[in-house]
Amino acid sequence: MHKQVNILGIETSCDETAAAVVADGNVIKSSVVASQVGLHQKYGGVVPEIASRAHIENILPVINEAMTKAGVRKNDIDAVAVANQPGLTIALMVGVTAAKTLAMVWDKPIIGVNHVHAHLQSAMIAQEDKLELPAIALVVSGGHTSLYQCKNALELTLLGSTINDAAGEAFDKVATILGLPYPGGPSIEKIAKKGNAKAVNFPRTMLGPDSLDFSFSGLKTAVLYHCCGQDMRGENRCKEMDEQELADIAASFQAAVIDVLIKKTKRAAQKTGAKTILLGGGVACNTALRDGLADMAAKIGVNLLIAPKQYCTDNGVMVASLAYYKFKAGMFGDLTMEAKAGSQ
Ligand code: KG4
Ligand code: ZN
């Protein structure tokens, strides 16, 4: 009988402490996520020091729960995998240290995984058979907005990425401007449902006719100026807005982000002759983005593979799944803690 390869995946790069056990890259035996949203809410964004301390508290209970739910013991685990870059260094350190310690004590190999590549992998889990090449992938999260060309889980070429704010970061910052709760993505999506997306014509920054890079900081500033004016000193504070006005701004902002994401993805698909588009990362929870990309993909006759919503935001499943392919390729170790944009 085929012996399954069980991998324990650990994720602590930002504000979720997560662990999962996945067999053969696509059989999800458990997935446990301890979210820190409540801790960061009052700051309107992730505070690294708070994130790190919460990871320290949560990491062992989360790993224990993932092992128990999967019904496995240490001897059933073939490798310990961890997202080791990119991310908040003092947050990553908690997962990496836990993974290294377990690997040493259990005498198992350790596998380091790139967090952004893992987001992309979440769109492939259990649907690799639908991956027609050539393929491109859009990863949209709180820290990254990247387009890749991909041949398989491990052969990825970066085609473009954000030159300033990531798409999720723009959602989070605009939510703060609008006085909506963190994380901004779900808050904006919710209120945008009641708004008119054509109410305000916010800028769509395309960075030239061939560019596959993104820029969302101008859009964020446009929302700020729209709400508060250009001079925010003294008397000129942001104006009061009623519920409908807020909903219209949220809907118009969301439409501008999604428009750019779809146009750039279409551009990348056409440039590379892609037959498949993959979508992953926290912002991929957004239904308007999922639907908009599906429409575009159908129009240009390209297959679309989207990560299930529960595996769009940070989780251990994507880490364990990607690590399986590294396991098969004998790519152990690989724990460089590189946090620079070039590694995305
Ligand atoms: O992938 P993720 O959990 O963490 C990073 O790797 O950054 O993504 C979190 C981001 C946050 O910026 C959050 O606002 C955004 O994903 N997000 C959304 C939605 N749900 C989460 N953005 C837009 N619409 C959503 N429904
Ligand atoms: Zn992430």
mmCIF file of C-alpha atoms and ligand atoms in Angstrom:
data_model
loop_
_atom_site.group_PDB
_atom_site.id
_atom_site.type_symbol
_atom_site.label_atom_id
_atom_site.label_comp_id
_atom_site.label_asym_id
_atom_site.label_seq_id
_atom_site.Cartn_x
_atom_site.Cartn_y
_atom_site.Cartn_z
ATOM 1 C CA MET A 1 0.000 0.000 0.000
ATOM 2 C CA HIS A 2 1.162 3.545 -0.768
ATOM 3 C CA LYS A 3 2.669 5.098 2.347
ATOM 4 C CA GLN A 4 1.461 8.660 2.736
ATOM 5 C CA VAL A 5 3.940 11.467 3.360
ATOM 6 C CA ASN A 6 2.599 13.432 6.344
ATOM 7 C CA ILE A 7 3.931 16.948 6.756
ATOM 8 C CA LEU A 8 3.341 19.256 9.698
ATOM 9 C CA GLY A 9 3.152 22.835 8.374
ATOM 10 C CA ILE A 10 3.725 25.835 10.654
ATOM 11 C CA GLU A 11 2.866 29.458 9.842
ATOM 12 C CA THR A 12 3.645 32.541 11.976
ATOM 13 C CA SER A 13 4.732 35.188 9.466
ATOM 14 C CA CYS A 14 2.157 37.833 10.391
ATOM 15 C CA ASP A 15 -0.837 37.769 12.741
ATOM 16 C CA GLU A 16 -2.117 34.196 12.536
ATOM 17 C CA THR A 17 -0.540 31.331 14.449
ATOM 18 C CA ALA A 18 -1.342 28.315 12.296
ATOM 19 C CA ALA A 19 -0.468 24.645 11.961
ATOM 20 C CA ALA A 20 -1.755 21.832 9.781
ATOM 21 C CA VAL A 21 -1.056 18.247 8.881
ATOM 22 C CA VAL A 22 -1.321 17.480 5.167
ATOM 23 C CA ALA A 23 -0.651 14.121 3.512
ATOM 24 C CA ASP A 24 0.875 13.894 0.022
ATOM 25 C CA GLY A 25 0.443 17.644 -0.514
ATOM 26 C CA ASN A 26 -3.322 17.523 -0.864
ATOM 27 C CA VAL A 27 -5.034 15.417 1.796
ATOM 28 C CA ILE A 28 -5.838 17.919 4.546
ATOM 29 C CA LYS A 29 -5.858 16.021 7.849
ATOM 30 C CA SER A 30 -6.127 19.101 10.080
ATOM 31 C CA SER A 31 -5.887 22.882 9.960
ATOM 32 C CA VAL A 32 -5.775 25.063 13.072
ATOM 33 C CA VAL A 33 -5.577 28.864 12.964
ATOM 34 C CA ALA A 34 -5.372 31.107 16.042
ATOM 35 C CA SER A 35 -6.205 34.567 14.764
ATOM 36 C CA GLN A 36 -4.910 37.658 16.543
ATOM 37 C CA VAL A 37 -7.355 40.050 14.879
ATOM 38 C CA GLY A 38 -8.824 41.139 18.230
ATOM 39 C CA LEU A 39 -5.383 42.098 19.543
ATOM 40 C CA HIS A 40 -4.460 44.347 16.605
ATOM 41 C CA GLN A 41 -7.888 45.857 15.919
ATOM 42 C CA LYS A 42 -7.491 48.984 18.002
ATOM 43 C CA TYR A 43 -4.223 49.837 16.189
ATOM 44 C CA GLY A 44 -5.731 49.461 12.685
ATOM 45 C CA GLY A 45 -2.872 47.155 11.643
ATOM 46 C CA VAL A 46 -0.506 44.455 12.856
ATOM 47 C CA VAL A 47 1.842 45.475 15.691
ATOM 48 C CA PRO A 48 4.915 43.188 15.331
ATOM 49 C CA GLU A 49 5.761 43.086 19.055
ATOM 50 C CA ILE A 50 2.178 42.095 19.955
ATOM 51 C CA ALA A 51 2.080 39.536 17.125
ATOM 52 C CA SER A 52 5.300 37.944 18.260
ATOM 53 C CA ARG A 53 4.166 37.639 21.886
ATOM 54 C CA ALA A 54 0.838 36.100 20.841
ATOM 55 C CA HIS A 55 2.668 33.580 18.614
ATOM 56 C CA ILE A 56 4.816 32.575 21.615
ATOM 57 C CA GLU A 57 1.655 31.913 23.642
ATOM 58 C CA ASN A 58 -0.215 30.109 20.877
ATOM 59 C CA ILE A 59 2.379 28.122 18.995
ATOM 60 C CA LEU A 60 2.518 24.904 21.058
ATOM 61 C CA PRO A 61 -1.252 24.647 21.717
ATOM 62 C CA VAL A 62 -1.906 25.212 17.985
ATOM 63 C CA ILE A 63 0.619 22.541 16.938
ATOM 64 C CA ASN A 64 -0.764 20.114 19.542
ATOM 65 C CA GLU A 65 -4.303 20.671 18.322
ATOM 66 C CA ALA A 66 -3.275 20.160 14.688
ATOM 67 C CA MET A 67 -1.593 16.840 15.573
ATOM 68 C CA THR A 68 -4.553 15.684 17.684
ATOM 69 C CA LYS A 69 -7.191 16.636 15.095
ATOM 70 C CA ALA A 70 -5.187 14.847 12.389
ATOM 71 C CA GLY A 71 -4.977 11.755 14.627
ATOM 72 C CA VAL A 72 -1.211 11.547 14.165
ATOM 73 C CA ARG A 73 1.736 11.229 16.531
ATOM 74 C CA LYS A 74 5.326 12.301 16.044
ATOM 75 C CA ASN A 75 6.274 8.980 14.442
ATOM 76 C CA ASP A 76 3.662 9.506 11.711
ATOM 77 C CA ILE A 77 5.215 12.835 10.673
ATOM 78 C CA ASP A 78 7.742 12.665 7.817
ATOM 79 C CA ALA A 79 8.907 16.298 7.906
ATOM 80 C CA VAL A 80 8.312 19.578 9.712
ATOM 81 C CA ALA A 81 7.740 22.563 7.426
ATOM 82 C CA VAL A 82 7.681 26.243 8.294
ATOM 83 C CA ALA A 83 7.141 29.524 6.469
ATOM 84 C CA ASN A 84 10.502 31.194 7.056
ATOM 85 C CA GLN A 85 10.267 34.207 4.704
ATOM 86 C CA PRO A 86 9.086 36.832 3.890
ATOM 87 C CA GLY A 87 7.249 38.304 6.893
ATOM 88 C CA LEU A 88 7.763 40.080 10.198
ATOM 89 C CA THR A 89 11.096 38.783 11.463
ATOM 90 C CA ILE A 90 10.140 38.587 15.142
ATOM 91 C CA ALA A 91 6.934 36.766 14.164
ATOM 92 C CA LEU A 92 8.687 34.343 11.774
ATOM 93 C CA MET A 93 11.266 33.537 14.463
ATOM 94 C CA VAL A 94 8.615 31.935 16.662
ATOM 95 C CA GLY A 95 7.488 29.452 13.984
ATOM 96 C CA VAL A 96 11.015 28.790 12.781
ATOM 97 C CA THR A 97 12.304 28.139 16.288
ATOM 98 C CA ALA A 98 9.387 25.820 17.076
ATOM 99 C CA ALA A 99 9.893 23.932 13.788
ATOM 100 C CA LYS A 100 13.643 23.599 14.271
ATOM 101 C CA THR A 101 13.197 22.350 17.829
ATOM 102 C CA LEU A 102 10.543 19.784 16.877
ATOM 103 C CA ALA A 103 12.594 18.583 13.906
ATOM 104 C CA MET A 104 15.627 18.120 16.116
ATOM 105 C CA VAL A 105 13.809 16.389 18.977
ATOM 106 C CA TRP A 106 11.703 14.196 16.672
ATOM 107 C CA ASP A 107 14.693 13.546 14.393
ATOM 108 C CA LYS A 108 12.786 14.632 11.260
ATOM 109 C CA PRO A 109 13.886 16.716 8.294
ATOM 110 C CA ILE A 110 12.930 20.398 8.289
ATOM 111 C CA ILE A 111 11.709 22.277 5.207
ATOM 112 C CA GLY A 112 11.621 26.073 4.875
ATOM 113 C CA VAL A 113 8.874 27.464 2.665
ATOM 114 C CA ASN A 114 8.371 30.898 1.094
ATOM 115 C CA HIS A 115 5.115 32.312 2.471
ATOM 116 C CA VAL A 116 4.039 33.993 -0.790
ATOM 117 C CA HIS A 117 4.734 30.850 -2.823
ATOM 118 C CA ALA A 118 2.657 28.968 -0.257
ATOM 119 C CA HIS A 119 -0.279 31.338 -0.892
ATOM 120 C CA LEU A 120 -0.005 30.470 -4.572
ATOM 121 C CA GLN A 121 0.106 26.761 -3.707
ATOM 122 C CA SER A 122 -3.235 27.069 -1.896
ATOM 123 C CA ALA A 123 -4.862 27.543 -5.312
ATOM 124 C CA MET A 124 -3.376 24.245 -6.528
ATOM 125 C CA ILE A 125 -4.268 21.964 -3.618
ATOM 126 C CA ALA A 126 -6.259 19.012 -4.911
ATOM 127 C CA GLN A 127 -6.673 20.599 -8.333
ATOM 128 C CA GLU A 128 -3.251 20.156 -9.937
ATOM 129 C CA ASP A 129 -4.866 17.982 -12.576
ATOM 130 C CA LYS A 130 -6.606 21.158 -13.839
ATOM 131 C CA LEU A 131 -3.326 23.087 -14.118
ATOM 132 C CA GLU A 132 -2.870 23.503 -17.858
ATOM 133 C CA LEU A 133 0.445 25.124 -18.780
ATOM 134 C CA PRO A 134 1.572 27.798 -19.301
ATOM 135 C CA ALA A 135 0.072 29.239 -16.126
ATOM 136 C CA ILE A 136 0.251 32.493 -14.244
ATOM 137 C CA ALA A 137 -0.662 33.254 -10.639
ATOM 138 C CA LEU A 138 -1.846 36.342 -8.802
ATOM 139 C CA VAL A 139 -1.058 36.451 -5.084
ATOM 140 C CA VAL A 140 -2.842 39.270 -3.281
ATOM 141 C CA SER A 141 -2.377 39.590 0.462
ATOM 142 C CA GLY A 142 -1.754 42.128 3.206
ATOM 143 C CA GLY A 143 1.962 42.201 2.455
ATOM 144 C CA HIS A 144 2.179 41.192 -1.217
ATOM 145 C CA THR A 145 0.704 41.763 -4.615
ATOM 146 C CA SER A 146 2.625 39.613 -7.052
ATOM 147 C CA LEU A 147 2.172 38.056 -10.474
ATOM 148 C CA TYR A 148 4.087 34.885 -11.253
ATOM 149 C CA GLN A 149 4.552 32.582 -14.177
ATOM 150 C CA CYS A 150 4.448 29.049 -12.780
ATOM 151 C CA LYS A 151 5.242 25.620 -14.170
ATOM 152 C CA ASN A 152 4.520 23.723 -10.966
ATOM 153 C CA ALA A 153 4.641 24.246 -7.204
ATOM 154 C CA LEU A 154 8.392 24.900 -7.277
ATOM 155 C CA GLU A 155 9.149 26.560 -10.615
ATOM 156 C CA LEU A 156 7.960 30.133 -10.247
ATOM 157 C CA THR A 157 9.140 33.262 -12.017
ATOM 158 C CA LEU A 158 8.141 36.662 -10.669
ATOM 159 C CA LEU A 159 6.563 38.768 -13.436
ATOM 160 C CA GLY A 160 5.623 41.826 -11.382
ATOM 161 C CA SER A 161 4.837 43.016 -7.880
ATOM 162 C CA THR A 162 3.790 46.100 -5.978
ATOM 163 C CA ILE A 163 6.193 49.024 -5.896
ATOM 164 C CA ASN A 164 4.583 50.425 -2.731
ATOM 165 C CA ASP A 165 1.465 49.274 -0.840
ATOM 166 C CA ALA A 166 0.116 45.754 -1.275
ATOM 167 C CA ALA A 167 -3.560 45.401 -2.236
ATOM 168 C CA GLY A 168 -4.558 44.137 1.233
ATOM 169 C CA GLU A 169 -2.541 46.908 2.870
ATOM 170 C CA ALA A 170 -4.491 49.440 0.804
ATOM 171 C CA PHE A 171 -7.768 47.854 1.985
ATOM 172 C CA ASP A 172 -6.542 48.030 5.596
ATOM 173 C CA LYS A 173 -5.356 51.653 5.364
ATOM 174 C CA VAL A 174 -8.468 52.867 3.554
ATOM 175 C CA ALA A 175 -10.613 51.145 6.185
ATOM 176 C CA THR A 176 -8.758 53.154 8.829
ATOM 177 C CA ILE A 177 -9.446 56.374 6.884
ATOM 178 C CA LEU A 178 -13.134 55.424 6.718
ATOM 179 C CA GLY A 179 -13.250 54.461 10.411
ATOM 180 C CA LEU A 180 -14.032 50.806 9.606
ATOM 181 C CA PRO A 181 -12.653 47.940 11.742
ATOM 182 C CA TYR A 182 -9.441 45.998 11.042
ATOM 183 C CA PRO A 183 -8.863 43.918 8.967
ATOM 184 C CA GLY A 184 -10.023 46.358 6.328
ATOM 185 C CA GLY A 185 -10.672 43.905 3.488
ATOM 186 C CA PRO A 186 -13.723 42.168 4.959
ATOM 187 C CA SER A 187 -15.043 45.473 6.440
ATOM 188 C CA ILE A 188 -14.822 47.275 3.100
ATOM 189 C CA GLU A 189 -16.293 44.352 1.184
ATOM 190 C CA LYS A 190 -19.265 44.248 3.568
ATOM 191 C CA ILE A 191 -20.148 47.939 3.419
ATOM 192 C CA ALA A 192 -19.333 48.162 -0.326
ATOM 193 C CA LYS A 193 -22.281 45.830 -1.019
ATOM 194 C CA LYS A 194 -24.601 48.753 -0.133
ATOM 195 C CA GLY A 195 -22.640 51.307 -2.162
ATOM 196 C CA ASN A 196 -22.420 52.565 -5.734
ATOM 197 C CA ALA A 197 -19.055 51.596 -7.270
ATOM 198 C CA LYS A 198 -19.377 54.401 -9.809
ATOM 199 C CA ALA A 199 -19.967 57.138 -7.213
ATOM 200 C CA VAL A 200 -16.323 58.264 -7.157
ATOM 201 C CA ASN A 201 -13.932 57.791 -10.045
ATOM 202 C CA PHE A 202 -10.760 56.888 -8.126
ATOM 203 C CA PRO A 203 -7.490 56.541 -10.107
ATOM 204 C CA ARG A 204 -6.407 53.238 -11.642
ATOM 205 C CA THR A 205 -2.599 53.286 -11.692
ATOM 206 C CA MET A 206 -1.376 51.122 -14.579
ATOM 207 C CA LEU A 207 2.346 52.165 -14.589
ATOM 208 C CA GLY A 208 2.670 52.179 -18.396
ATOM 209 C CA PRO A 209 1.282 49.930 -21.140
ATOM 210 C CA ASP A 210 3.573 46.923 -20.534
ATOM 211 C CA SER A 211 4.093 47.027 -16.796
ATOM 212 C CA LEU A 212 3.070 44.061 -14.663
ATOM 213 C CA ASP A 213 3.908 45.909 -11.438
ATOM 214 C CA PHE A 214 1.299 47.428 -9.145
ATOM 215 C CA SER A 215 0.985 50.678 -7.224
ATOM 216 C CA PHE A 216 -1.828 51.322 -4.758
ATOM 217 C CA SER A 217 -0.435 54.195 -2.693
ATOM 218 C CA GLY A 218 -1.824 56.878 -5.055
ATOM 219 C CA LEU A 219 -5.290 55.335 -4.770
ATOM 220 C CA LYS A 220 -5.042 55.313 -0.983
ATOM 221 C CA THR A 221 -4.042 59.001 -1.006
ATOM 222 C CA ALA A 222 -6.909 59.805 -3.393
ATOM 223 C CA VAL A 223 -9.359 58.278 -0.894
ATOM 224 C CA LEU A 224 -7.765 60.269 1.922
ATOM 225 C CA TYR A 225 -8.030 63.545 -0.026
ATOM 226 C CA HIS A 226 -11.580 62.736 -1.072
ATOM 227 C CA CYS A 227 -12.599 62.206 2.567
ATOM 228 C CA CYS A 228 -10.495 64.817 4.309
ATOM 229 C CA GLY A 229 -9.396 67.355 1.716
ATOM 230 C CA GLN A 230 -5.740 68.100 0.948
ATOM 231 C CA ASP A 231 -5.141 70.294 3.945
ATOM 232 C CA MET A 232 -5.758 68.387 7.154
ATOM 233 C CA ARG A 233 -4.284 70.930 9.562
ATOM 234 C CA GLY A 234 -6.204 72.782 12.246
ATOM 235 C CA GLU A 235 -9.868 73.230 11.376
ATOM 236 C CA ASN A 236 -9.676 71.159 8.192
ATOM 237 C CA ARG A 237 -10.346 67.769 9.675
ATOM 238 C CA CYS A 238 -12.144 64.985 7.830
ATOM 239 C CA LYS A 239 -15.785 65.684 7.172
ATOM 240 C CA GLU A 240 -18.564 63.665 8.758
ATOM 241 C CA MET A 241 -19.980 61.081 6.359
ATOM 242 C CA ASP A 242 -23.277 59.284 6.493
ATOM 243 C CA GLU A 243 -23.595 55.519 5.982
ATOM 244 C CA GLN A 244 -24.447 55.823 2.268
ATOM 245 C CA GLU A 245 -21.511 58.108 1.524
ATOM 246 C CA LEU A 246 -19.163 55.675 3.288
ATOM 247 C CA ALA A 247 -20.607 52.750 1.339
ATOM 248 C CA ASP A 248 -20.173 54.622 -1.973
ATOM 249 C CA ILE A 249 -16.525 55.433 -1.219
ATOM 250 C CA ALA A 250 -15.833 51.855 -0.101
ATOM 251 C CA ALA A 251 -17.476 50.438 -3.238
ATOM 252 C CA SER A 252 -15.640 52.887 -5.524
ATOM 253 C CA PHE A 253 -12.282 52.138 -3.857
ATOM 254 C CA GLN A 254 -12.840 48.374 -4.044
ATOM 255 C CA ALA A 255 -13.784 48.649 -7.718
ATOM 256 C CA ALA A 256 -10.576 50.594 -8.464
ATOM 257 C CA VAL A 257 -8.357 47.959 -6.786
ATOM 258 C CA ILE A 258 -10.151 45.077 -8.485
ATOM 259 C CA ASP A 259 -10.078 46.797 -11.879
ATOM 260 C CA VAL A 260 -6.298 47.129 -11.733
ATOM 261 C CA LEU A 261 -5.811 43.555 -10.456
ATOM 262 C CA ILE A 262 -7.956 42.166 -13.253
ATOM 263 C CA LYS A 263 -6.429 44.304 -16.024
ATOM 264 C CA LYS A 264 -2.868 43.445 -14.981
ATOM 265 C CA THR A 265 -3.677 39.739 -14.645
ATOM 266 C CA LYS A 266 -5.273 39.804 -18.093
ATOM 267 C CA ARG A 267 -2.198 41.568 -19.447
ATOM 268 C CA ALA A 268 0.096 38.935 -17.882
ATOM 269 C CA ALA A 269 -2.091 36.097 -19.203
ATOM 270 C CA GLN A 270 -2.036 37.481 -22.735
ATOM 271 C CA LYS A 271 1.690 38.285 -22.639
ATOM 272 C CA THR A 272 2.591 34.741 -21.580
ATOM 273 C CA GLY A 273 -0.107 32.881 -23.522
ATOM 274 C CA ALA A 274 -1.398 31.454 -20.241
ATOM 275 C CA LYS A 275 -3.958 28.653 -20.231
ATOM 276 C CA THR A 276 -4.490 28.801 -16.469
ATOM 277 C CA ILE A 277 -4.729 31.626 -13.938
ATOM 278 C CA LEU A 278 -4.267 30.860 -10.230
ATOM 279 C CA LEU A 279 -5.467 33.158 -7.452
ATOM 280 C CA GLY A 280 -4.452 33.092 -3.773
ATOM 281 C CA GLY A 281 -3.769 35.288 -0.708
ATOM 282 C CA GLY A 282 -6.038 37.032 1.808
ATOM 283 C CA VAL A 283 -7.560 39.509 -0.676
ATOM 284 C CA ALA A 284 -8.662 36.501 -2.759
ATOM 285 C CA CYS A 285 -11.449 36.078 -0.146
ATOM 286 C CA ASN A 286 -13.089 39.054 -1.842
ATOM 287 C CA THR A 287 -16.121 37.865 -3.795
ATOM 288 C CA ALA A 288 -16.097 40.805 -6.224
ATOM 289 C CA LEU A 289 -12.466 39.968 -7.125
ATOM 290 C CA ARG A 290 -13.234 36.251 -7.481
ATOM 291 C CA ASP A 291 -16.249 36.973 -9.697
ATOM 292 C CA GLY A 292 -14.461 39.662 -11.729
ATOM 293 C CA LEU A 293 -11.487 37.405 -12.449
ATOM 294 C CA ALA A 294 -13.833 34.554 -13.349
ATOM 295 C CA ASP A 295 -15.602 36.801 -15.901
ATOM 296 C CA MET A 296 -12.328 37.980 -17.395
ATOM 297 C CA ALA A 297 -10.890 34.437 -17.557
ATOM 298 C CA ALA A 298 -14.045 33.144 -19.249
ATOM 299 C CA LYS A 299 -13.927 35.990 -21.811
ATOM 300 C CA ILE A 300 -10.329 35.248 -22.818
ATOM 301 C CA GLY A 301 -10.845 31.468 -22.632
ATOM 302 C CA VAL A 302 -8.463 30.766 -19.758
ATOM 303 C CA ASN A 303 -8.965 28.313 -16.906
ATOM 304 C CA LEU A 304 -9.183 29.845 -13.403
ATOM 305 C CA LEU A 305 -8.132 28.073 -10.205
ATOM 306 C CA ILE A 306 -8.962 29.924 -6.991
ATOM 307 C CA ALA A 307 -7.958 28.903 -3.474
ATOM 308 C CA PRO A 308 -10.917 27.940 -1.245
ATOM 309 C CA LYS A 309 -11.782 30.930 0.989
ATOM 310 C CA GLN A 310 -10.596 29.253 4.222
ATOM 311 C CA TYR A 311 -7.126 28.798 2.695
ATOM 312 C CA CYS A 312 -6.807 32.313 1.226
ATOM 313 C CA THR A 313 -5.770 33.989 4.483
ATOM 314 C CA ASP A 314 -2.712 32.687 6.333
ATOM 315 C CA ASN A 315 -2.846 28.995 7.265
ATOM 316 C CA GLY A 316 -0.636 25.967 7.828
ATOM 317 C CA VAL A 317 -2.166 23.885 5.026
ATOM 318 C CA MET A 318 -0.526 25.913 2.260
ATOM 319 C CA VAL A 319 2.855 25.542 4.001
ATOM 320 C CA ALA A 320 2.561 21.775 4.447
ATOM 321 C CA SER A 321 1.249 21.358 0.898
ATOM 322 C CA LEU A 322 4.106 23.251 -0.751
ATOM 323 C CA ALA A 323 6.638 21.499 1.496
ATOM 324 C CA TYR A 324 5.526 18.122 0.106
ATOM 325 C CA TYR A 325 6.928 19.055 -3.310
ATOM 326 C CA LYS A 326 10.183 20.176 -1.706
ATOM 327 C CA PHE A 327 10.219 16.871 0.238
ATOM 328 C CA LYS A 328 9.868 14.890 -2.998
ATOM 329 C CA ALA A 329 12.617 16.978 -4.603
ATOM 330 C CA GLY A 330 14.911 16.436 -1.597
ATOM 331 C CA MET A 331 14.949 20.159 -0.849
ATOM 332 C CA PHE A 332 15.448 20.070 2.905
ATOM 333 C CA GLY A 333 16.711 22.839 5.145
ATOM 334 C CA ASP A 334 16.424 26.036 3.070
ATOM 335 C CA LEU A 335 15.853 28.234 6.117
ATOM 336 C CA THR A 336 17.396 31.491 4.989
ATOM 337 C CA MET A 337 15.504 34.257 6.801
ATOM 338 C CA GLU A 338 15.464 36.642 3.891
ATOM 339 C CA ALA A 339 12.793 39.324 4.191
ATOM 340 C CA LYS A 340 13.563 41.511 1.175
ATOM 341 C CA ALA A 341 11.175 42.201 -1.695
ATOM 342 C CA GLY A 342 13.498 40.313 -4.080
ATOM 343 C CA SER A 343 12.567 37.025 -2.437
ATOM 344 C CA GLN A 344 8.886 37.311 -3.280
HETATM 345 O O1 KG4 B 1 -2.786 36.473 3.245
HETATM 346 P P1 KG4 B 1 -3.120 37.223 4.459
HETATM 347 O O2 KG4 B 1 -3.891 36.509 5.546
HETATM 348 O O3 KG4 B 1 -1.853 37.810 5.167
HETATM 349 C C1 KG4 B 1 -0.714 38.270 4.483
HETATM 350 O O4 KG4 B 1 0.097 37.442 4.017
HETATM 351 O O5 KG4 B 1 -0.606 39.505 4.387
HETATM 352 O O6 KG4 B 1 -3.921 38.511 3.971
HETATM 353 C C2 KG4 B 1 -4.474 39.434 4.852
HETATM 354 C C3 KG4 B 1 -5.026 40.572 4.022
HETATM 355 C C4 KG4 B 1 -5.470 41.771 4.858
HETATM 356 O O7 KG4 B 1 -4.894 42.936 4.312
HETATM 357 C C5 KG4 B 1 -6.988 41.766 4.687
HETATM 358 O O8 KG4 B 1 -7.564 43.052 4.756
HETATM 359 C C6 KG4 B 1 -7.142 41.153 3.306
HETATM 360 O O9 KG4 B 1 -6.149 40.150 3.251
HETATM 361 N N1 KG4 B 1 -8.473 40.566 3.118
HETATM 362 C C7 KG4 B 1 -9.355 41.021 2.214
HETATM 363 C C8 KG4 B 1 -10.544 40.264 2.411
HETATM 364 N N2 KG4 B 1 -10.319 39.368 3.413
HETATM 365 C C9 KG4 B 1 -9.027 39.566 3.833
HETATM 366 N N3 KG4 B 1 -9.273 41.980 1.289
HETATM 367 C C10 KG4 B 1 -10.361 42.229 0.537
HETATM 368 N N4 KG4 B 1 -11.534 41.576 0.675
HETATM 369 C C11 KG4 B 1 -11.659 40.577 1.596
HETATM 370 N N5 KG4 B 1 -12.832 39.933 1.732
HETATM 371 ZN ZN ZN B 2 -0.110 35.700 3.916
#
